[in-house]
Amino acid sequence: MALTGVLRPGHVAIRVLEMAPALKHYTEVLGLIETARDDKNKRVFLKAWDEHDHHSVVLREADEAGMDYLGWRVDSPATLKKLAADIEKSGLCTDFKWIPAGEHPKTGERFRFTIPTGHVMELYAEKEKVGNCCGVGGENLNPDPWPDNLRGISPTRFDHSLLYGDDLDGTVKLFREVLGFGIAEQVMAGPSKELMIGAFLSCSNKAHDVAFIRQPVKGKFHHASFELGSWEKVLRAADILSRTHTSIDIGPTRHGITRGETVYFFDPSGNRNEVFAGGYIYYPDKPPITWTDEELGPGIFYHDRKLNERFLSVFT
Amino acid sequence: MIQFEITIENTGEIFRCATEVNVLEAMEKSLCRGIPVGCRNGGCGACKARVVEGRYITKKMNRAVVSADEEAQGYVLACKTYPQGDLKLNAVGDKARGGIEHGAPSFSFDFTAKTQVDLRYKER
């Protein structure tokens, strides 16, 4: 197969202040599907409808909002072992730990590590396929295009996260040189534009699988994003957000960076969510796009053309 | 509906707020602007304030932005604060806090004014 190594961001674990309103938001407004519950550790596992894997979002009730960790699906147990060794050898990461199979339901062992920007990441090779409920007369057999009984915004998948941290150079080096990602777009600043302040990284054909912004913090979470099929569905999502009195951050609008059409909003614990459509196909040989700090306004919100303080400065 | 008077001392703005409405929502609906608006959901810390006078109750707030000690000293997130009487408060949150210590650098892309090491982040 052509797409190897790290395949996709497979799960994001988000801390919520109270589970009941969080679950209502993620299932009824966003429209994810609950697949498992772990009462002992106050966790609920969810997936988007078109994902085949058992879960892609983990909610955990805690006293602090933010992200616990981001998990990456790799192509095989052999790749998991190899990348784990490469990460340890790189000297870029800390706090290595193997999490035994079954700690997440229906999931194999996970290799956990902390990256230079302070975020906890995981790699794993196995998670049970539970299907997308579209098959007729059998899973994945003669499927319908979408299943019945979708609720709320109902995105197809968890797509990417944007994270804030200080050592952007170290994290970008790790993702490019150890994990095999490419840079789709970068934001450069300083008098001669030599300082990278934003990196949009892809391990696939997506315009980004993860993005990092340089800020003087460790391990902060800007948003988790979910994919919609069209601009009209972004508009419909905003209708649902308003109807349900969900706290909207900004949108619907378009990004210059990645070209996505987007609306941002907050879960009941203040963690930012995005639903988006569009973008482009990324290939590893695609020349990176560079944005300069002066043009970051239209880079982030193409129509407003100016920086939005809340969008930039609010995170968990 | 019982309504109380909320005073933002930083700006002198005064607006009314019912017991079942949070202070930030009442402020936004009154078109007042003294308290920065962030996530509106108790997570980001943008609307952090210190109540200097009056009774109130709060709902659960992100411990990363309001510590237990601070909460005991009257620090709140306006989006999670419900008045039980007239309130006087001061907005204290930087919009960029998100768990950063007070007075720490805020978010900025102002990279052009100083040298590279210093210009990464604008000091508030």
Coordinates of C-alpha atoms in Angstrom, one line a residue:
Chain A
M1 CA 0.0 0.0 0.0
A2 CA 1.1 3.5 -0.7
L3 CA 0.0 5.2 2.5
T4 CA 2.1 3.6 5.3
G5 CA 3.5 4.4 8.7
V6 CA 1.2 6.8 10.6
L7 CA -2.2 6.6 9.0
R8 CA -4.4 9.2 10.8
P9 CA -5.2 10.9 14.1
G10 CA -7.3 8.0 15.5
H11 CA -8.5 9.5 18.8
V12 CA -8.5 12.7 20.8
A13 CA -9.0 12.5 24.6
I14 CA -10.7 15.6 25.9
R15 CA -11.2 16.6 29.6
V16 CA -14.6 17.9 30.4
L17 CA -15.8 19.6 33.7
E18 CA -19.1 17.8 33.9
M19 CA -20.0 14.6 31.9
A20 CA -23.7 15.1 31.5
P21 CA -23.7 18.4 29.6
A22 CA -20.6 17.4 27.7
L23 CA -22.2 14.2 26.5
K24 CA -25.4 16.0 25.5
H25 CA -23.2 18.4 23.4
Y26 CA -21.1 15.7 21.8
T27 CA -24.0 13.4 21.0
E28 CA -27.0 15.6 20.4
V29 CA -25.5 18.8 19.0
L30 CA -22.3 17.6 17.4
G31 CA -23.9 14.2 16.7
L32 CA -21.2 11.7 17.6
I33 CA -22.3 8.2 18.5
E34 CA -21.5 6.7 22.0
T35 CA -19.8 3.3 21.7
A36 CA -18.6 2.6 25.3
R37 CA -18.5 3.9 28.8
D38 CA -15.9 3.5 31.6
D39 CA -17.7 4.6 34.8
K40 CA -14.7 3.7 37.0
N41 CA -12.5 6.3 35.2
K42 CA -15.4 8.6 34.3
R43 CA -14.8 8.2 30.6
V44 CA -17.1 7.9 27.6
F45 CA -16.0 6.8 24.1
L46 CA -17.6 8.1 20.9
K47 CA -17.2 7.9 17.2
A48 CA -18.4 9.9 14.1
W49 CA -20.8 8.0 11.9
D50 CA -18.4 7.3 8.9
E51 CA -15.5 6.1 11.0
H52 CA -15.1 2.3 11.1
D53 CA -12.9 2.2 14.2
H54 CA -14.5 1.7 17.6
H55 CA -13.9 5.3 18.9
S56 CA -12.3 8.5 17.9
V57 CA -13.2 10.8 20.8
V58 CA -12.7 10.1 24.5
L59 CA -14.4 12.4 27.1
R60 CA -13.0 12.3 30.6
E61 CA -14.6 14.2 33.5
A62 CA -11.9 16.2 35.4
D63 CA -11.4 19.4 37.2
E64 CA -9.5 21.0 34.3
A65 CA -10.6 21.4 30.7
G66 CA -8.2 20.7 27.8
M67 CA -6.7 17.7 26.0
D68 CA -5.3 14.6 27.7
Y69 CA -3.7 13.1 24.6
L70 CA -4.0 12.6 20.8
G71 CA -3.7 9.0 19.5
W72 CA -2.3 8.1 16.1
R73 CA -3.2 4.9 14.2
V74 CA -0.2 3.3 12.5
D75 CA -0.4 0.6 9.8
S76 CA 0.8 -2.4 11.8
P77 CA 2.2 -3.7 15.1
A78 CA 5.7 -3.9 13.5
T79 CA 5.4 -0.2 12.6
L80 CA 4.3 0.6 16.2
K81 CA 7.4 -1.1 17.6
K82 CA 9.7 0.5 15.1
L83 CA 8.3 4.1 15.6
A84 CA 8.3 3.7 19.4
A85 CA 12.0 2.8 19.2
D86 CA 12.7 5.7 16.8
I87 CA 10.9 8.2 19.0
E88 CA 12.9 7.1 22.1
K89 CA 16.1 7.2 20.1
S90 CA 15.4 10.7 18.7
G91 CA 16.1 12.4 22.0
L92 CA 13.1 14.8 21.2
C93 CA 10.5 13.2 23.5
T94 CA 10.0 12.3 27.2
D95 CA 7.8 10.3 29.5
F96 CA 7.6 7.1 27.4
K97 CA 5.0 4.5 28.5
W98 CA 3.3 1.5 27.0
I99 CA -0.4 1.4 27.8
P100 CA -1.6 -2.2 27.8
A101 CA -4.2 -3.5 25.3
G102 CA -7.8 -3.0 26.6
E103 CA -7.2 0.1 28.6
H104 CA -9.2 1.8 25.8
P105 CA -12.0 -0.6 24.9
K106 CA -11.4 -2.7 21.8
T107 CA -7.9 -1.2 21.4
G108 CA -4.5 -2.8 21.3
E109 CA -1.5 -1.6 23.2
R110 CA -0.5 2.1 22.9
F111 CA 2.9 3.8 23.0
R112 CA 2.6 7.1 24.9
F113 CA 5.2 9.9 24.8
T114 CA 5.4 13.7 25.4
I115 CA 6.5 15.9 22.5
P116 CA 8.6 19.1 22.7
T117 CA 5.5 21.4 22.8
G118 CA 4.3 19.5 25.9
H119 CA 1.5 17.5 24.3
V120 CA 1.0 13.9 25.1
M121 CA 0.8 11.7 22.0
E122 CA 0.1 8.0 21.5
L123 CA 0.7 5.5 18.7
Y124 CA -1.4 2.3 18.4
A125 CA -1.8 -0.3 15.7
E126 CA -5.1 -2.0 16.5
K127 CA -8.6 -0.9 17.2
E128 CA -11.7 -3.0 16.5
K129 CA -13.7 -2.1 13.4
V130 CA -17.3 -1.6 14.3
G131 CA -18.5 -0.2 11.0
N132 CA -20.5 2.7 9.8
C133 CA -23.9 1.1 9.7
C134 CA -24.3 1.8 5.9
G135 CA -24.1 -1.8 4.7
V136 CA -27.2 -3.5 3.4
G137 CA -27.4 -7.2 4.2
G138 CA -24.0 -7.1 5.9
E139 CA -21.3 -4.6 7.1
N140 CA -19.7 -3.0 4.0
L141 CA -21.8 -4.9 1.6
N142 CA -23.8 -2.9 -1.0
P143 CA -23.8 0.1 1.3
D144 CA -26.2 3.1 1.3
P145 CA -24.4 6.4 1.2
W146 CA -25.3 7.4 4.8
P147 CA -27.1 5.7 7.7
D148 CA -30.4 6.4 9.3
N149 CA -30.9 8.1 12.7
L150 CA -28.1 10.6 12.5
R151 CA -28.5 13.4 15.1
G152 CA -27.3 17.0 15.2
I153 CA -24.4 18.2 13.0
S154 CA -23.2 14.6 12.4
P155 CA -19.8 15.0 10.9
T156 CA -18.2 12.1 9.0
R157 CA -15.0 11.9 11.1
F158 CA -12.6 13.4 13.7
D159 CA -10.2 15.0 11.3
H160 CA -7.4 17.0 13.1
S161 CA -6.4 19.1 16.0
L162 CA -4.7 22.4 16.4
L163 CA -2.4 22.7 19.4
Y164 CA -0.4 25.5 21.1
G165 CA 3.1 25.0 22.5
D166 CA 6.5 26.6 22.9
D167 CA 9.1 24.3 21.2
L168 CA 7.6 24.3 17.8
D169 CA 10.9 23.6 16.1
G170 CA 11.3 20.4 18.2
T171 CA 7.8 19.2 17.5
V172 CA 8.0 19.9 13.8
K173 CA 11.4 18.0 13.6
L174 CA 9.8 15.0 15.4
F175 CA 6.7 14.9 13.1
R176 CA 8.8 15.3 9.9
E177 CA 11.9 13.4 10.5
V178 CA 10.7 10.6 12.9
L179 CA 7.0 10.2 12.1
G180 CA 7.1 10.8 8.4
F181 CA 4.8 13.8 8.1
G182 CA 5.1 16.6 5.5
I183 CA 4.5 20.3 5.9
A184 CA 1.5 21.4 3.9
E185 CA 1.6 25.0 5.0
Q186 CA 3.7 27.1 7.4
V187 CA 3.5 30.5 8.9
M188 CA 6.8 32.4 9.1
A189 CA 7.6 35.6 11.1
G190 CA 10.5 37.9 11.9
P191 CA 12.4 40.4 9.9
S192 CA 13.6 37.9 7.4
K193 CA 10.7 35.4 7.9
E194 CA 13.0 32.7 9.4
L195 CA 11.0 32.0 12.5
M196 CA 8.3 29.4 12.1
I197 CA 5.2 30.3 14.2
G198 CA 2.7 27.9 12.6
A199 CA 3.0 24.4 11.1
F200 CA 0.2 22.5 9.3
L201 CA 1.4 18.8 9.1
S202 CA 0.0 15.9 7.0
C203 CA 0.6 12.2 7.2
S204 CA -2.0 11.5 4.5
N205 CA -3.8 13.2 1.6
K206 CA -5.5 15.7 3.9
A207 CA -4.4 19.3 4.0
H208 CA -3.5 18.7 7.7
D209 CA -3.7 16.0 10.2
V210 CA -2.4 18.1 13.0
A211 CA -1.3 21.8 13.3
F212 CA 0.9 23.6 15.9
I213 CA 1.1 27.2 16.7
R214 CA 4.1 28.6 18.6
Q215 CA 3.0 30.2 21.9
P216 CA 4.7 30.4 25.3
V217 CA 2.8 27.5 26.8
K218 CA 3.1 23.7 27.2
G219 CA 0.5 21.2 26.0
K220 CA -2.4 23.5 25.2
F221 CA -5.4 22.6 23.1
H222 CA -6.9 25.0 20.6
H223 CA -9.5 22.8 18.9
A224 CA -10.6 19.4 17.7
S225 CA -12.0 19.4 14.2
F226 CA -14.6 17.2 12.5
E227 CA -15.3 16.9 8.8
L228 CA -18.4 17.7 6.9
G229 CA -19.1 17.0 3.2
S230 CA -20.0 20.4 2.0
W231 CA -20.2 24.1 2.6
E232 CA -24.0 23.8 2.9
K233 CA -23.5 21.4 5.8
V234 CA -21.3 24.0 7.5
L235 CA -24.1 26.5 7.2
R236 CA -26.6 23.9 8.6
A237 CA -24.1 23.2 11.4
A238 CA -24.2 26.9 12.4
D239 CA -28.0 26.8 12.3
I240 CA -27.9 23.9 14.7
L241 CA -25.4 25.7 17.0
S242 CA -27.6 28.8 17.1
R243 CA -30.8 26.8 17.7
T244 CA -29.2 24.9 20.6
H245 CA -27.7 28.1 22.1
T246 CA -24.2 26.6 21.7
S247 CA -21.4 29.2 22.3
I248 CA -20.2 30.0 18.8
D249 CA -16.7 31.4 18.4
I250 CA -16.7 32.5 14.8
G251 CA -18.1 31.6 11.4
P252 CA -19.3 30.3 9.1
T253 CA -16.4 31.6 7.1
R254 CA -13.4 30.4 5.1
H255 CA -9.7 29.8 6.1
G256 CA -7.0 31.0 3.8
I257 CA -4.7 28.4 5.3
T258 CA -5.9 24.9 4.0
R259 CA -8.9 26.7 2.2
G260 CA -11.4 25.0 4.5
E261 CA -14.9 26.3 5.1
T262 CA -15.5 26.4 8.8
V263 CA -17.5 27.3 11.9
Y264 CA -15.9 27.2 15.4
F265 CA -17.8 26.7 18.7
F266 CA -17.2 25.7 22.3
D267 CA -18.2 22.5 24.2
P268 CA -19.8 23.1 27.6
S269 CA -16.3 23.0 29.3
G270 CA -14.9 25.7 26.9
N271 CA -12.9 23.3 24.7
R272 CA -13.1 24.5 21.1
N273 CA -14.6 22.4 18.4
E274 CA -14.6 23.0 14.6
V275 CA -16.6 21.5 11.8
F276 CA -15.3 22.2 8.4
A277 CA -15.6 21.2 4.7
G278 CA -13.3 21.5 1.7
G279 CA -9.6 22.0 1.6
Y280 CA -7.4 20.2 -1.0
I281 CA -5.6 16.9 -1.6
Y282 CA -2.1 16.9 -0.2
Y283 CA 0.7 14.8 -1.7
P284 CA 4.2 14.4 -0.1
D285 CA 5.8 16.2 -3.2
K286 CA 3.4 19.2 -3.0
P287 CA 5.5 22.3 -2.4
P288 CA 4.7 23.8 1.0
I289 CA 2.6 26.9 1.1
T290 CA 4.1 29.8 3.2
W291 CA 2.2 32.5 4.9
T292 CA 3.9 35.6 6.3
D293 CA 2.9 37.1 9.6
E294 CA 1.6 40.3 7.9
E295 CA -0.9 38.3 5.9
L296 CA -2.0 36.0 8.7
G297 CA -5.3 37.8 9.0
P298 CA -6.6 36.5 5.6
G299 CA -4.6 33.3 6.2
I300 CA -6.8 32.5 9.2
F301 CA -10.1 34.1 8.2
Y302 CA -10.1 34.9 4.5
H303 CA -13.1 37.2 4.5
D304 CA -12.4 39.3 7.7
R305 CA -8.8 39.7 6.6
K306 CA -7.8 40.6 10.2
L307 CA -6.7 38.7 13.2
N308 CA -9.4 37.8 15.7
E309 CA -8.2 38.1 19.3
R310 CA -10.6 35.6 20.8
F311 CA -9.8 33.0 18.2
L312 CA -6.1 33.3 18.8
S313 CA -6.0 33.8 22.5
V314 CA -8.7 31.5 23.9
F315 CA -7.7 27.9 24.4
T316 CA -7.8 25.2 27.2
Chain B
M1 CA -38.0 37.8 38.0
I2 CA -35.5 39.1 40.5
Q3 CA -32.8 41.2 38.9
F4 CA -29.7 42.4 40.6
E5 CA -27.3 45.3 39.7
I6 CA -23.8 44.2 38.5
T7 CA -21.1 46.9 38.5
I8 CA -17.8 46.3 36.6
E9 CA -15.5 48.6 38.6
N10 CA -12.8 48.7 35.8
T11 CA -15.1 50.5 33.4
G12 CA -17.9 51.7 35.7
E13 CA -20.4 49.8 33.6
I14 CA -23.6 48.8 35.3
F15 CA -26.1 46.2 34.1
R16 CA -28.8 44.0 35.5
C17 CA -28.7 40.3 35.9
A18 CA -31.3 37.7 37.0
T19 CA -30.4 35.0 39.5
E20 CA -30.7 32.2 36.9
V21 CA -28.5 34.1 34.3
N22 CA -24.8 34.1 34.4
V23 CA -23.0 37.5 34.8
L24 CA -21.2 37.3 31.4
E25 CA -24.4 36.5 29.4
A26 CA -26.2 39.4 31.1
M27 CA -23.3 41.6 30.3
E28 CA -23.2 40.6 26.6
K29 CA -27.0 41.1 26.4
S30 CA -26.6 44.6 27.9
L31 CA -24.0 45.5 25.3
C32 CA -21.5 46.1 28.0
R33 CA -17.9 45.2 27.3
G34 CA -15.9 45.4 30.6
I35 CA -15.3 41.7 30.9
P36 CA -13.5 39.9 28.0
V37 CA -15.7 37.2 26.4
G38 CA -14.0 33.9 25.6
C39 CA -15.5 30.4 25.5
R40 CA -18.5 31.4 27.7
N41 CA -18.3 27.9 29.2
G42 CA -15.9 28.0 32.2
G43 CA -12.8 26.7 30.4
C44 CA -10.6 29.5 28.9
G45 CA -10.4 32.0 31.8
A46 CA -10.9 35.1 29.6
C47 CA -13.8 36.4 31.8
K48 CA -12.0 35.9 35.1
A49 CA -13.0 38.5 37.6
R50 CA -12.7 39.2 41.3
V51 CA -15.9 39.9 43.2
V52 CA -15.3 42.7 45.8
E53 CA -18.8 43.0 47.1
G54 CA -22.0 40.9 47.0
R55 CA -23.3 37.4 47.2
Y56 CA -23.2 34.9 44.3
I57 CA -23.0 31.2 43.5
T58 CA -20.8 29.6 40.9
K59 CA -20.9 26.5 38.8
K60 CA -17.9 24.3 38.1
M61 CA -14.9 26.2 36.6
N62 CA -11.7 25.0 35.0
R63 CA -9.2 24.6 37.9
A64 CA -6.4 25.5 35.5
V65 CA -7.6 29.1 35.4
V66 CA -9.2 29.5 38.9
S67 CA -7.4 27.7 41.7
A68 CA -9.1 26.7 44.9
D69 CA -7.3 29.4 46.8
E70 CA -8.3 32.1 44.2
E71 CA -11.9 30.9 44.4
A72 CA -11.8 31.3 48.2
Q73 CA -10.6 34.9 47.7
G74 CA -13.5 35.8 45.4
Y75 CA -12.0 35.1 42.0
V76 CA -14.6 33.7 39.6
L77 CA -15.3 33.2 35.9
A78 CA -18.2 35.6 35.1
C79 CA -19.7 32.9 32.7
K80 CA -20.2 30.6 35.7
T81 CA -21.3 33.2 38.3
Y82 CA -24.9 33.7 39.2
P83 CA -25.8 36.7 41.5
Q84 CA -27.6 36.4 44.8
G85 CA -27.6 40.1 45.3
D86 CA -26.0 43.3 43.8
L87 CA -22.4 42.6 42.8
K88 CA -19.3 44.8 42.4
L89 CA -16.5 43.1 40.5
N90 CA -13.2 43.7 38.6
A91 CA -12.3 42.0 35.4
V92 CA -8.8 40.5 35.9
G93 CA -8.3 37.9 33.1
D94 CA -6.0 38.4 30.2
K95 CA -7.7 37.1 27.2
A96 CA -4.9 34.8 26.6
R97 CA -4.6 33.1 29.9
G98 CA -5.6 29.5 29.4
G99 CA -3.7 28.6 32.5
I100 CA -0.8 31.0 32.1
E101 CA 0.2 32.8 35.3
H102 CA -1.1 36.2 35.6
G103 CA 1.1 38.8 34.0
A104 CA 2.7 36.2 31.6
P105 CA 3.0 37.0 27.9
S106 CA -0.3 37.1 26.0
F107 CA -0.9 35.9 22.5
S108 CA 0.6 38.0 19.8
F109 CA 2.0 37.7 16.3
D110 CA 3.8 41.0 16.7
F111 CA 7.2 39.6 15.7
T112 CA 8.6 42.7 13.9
A113 CA 9.2 45.2 16.6
K114 CA 12.1 43.7 18.6
T115 CA 14.9 41.1 18.3
Q116 CA 14.0 37.5 17.6
V117 CA 14.3 36.2 21.1
D118 CA 12.1 38.9 22.6
L119 CA 9.7 39.5 19.7
R120 CA 8.1 36.1 19.7
Y121 CA 5.6 37.2 22.3
K122 CA 4.3 40.7 23.2
E123 CA 4.3 41.4 26.9
R124 CA 1.1 42.8 28.2

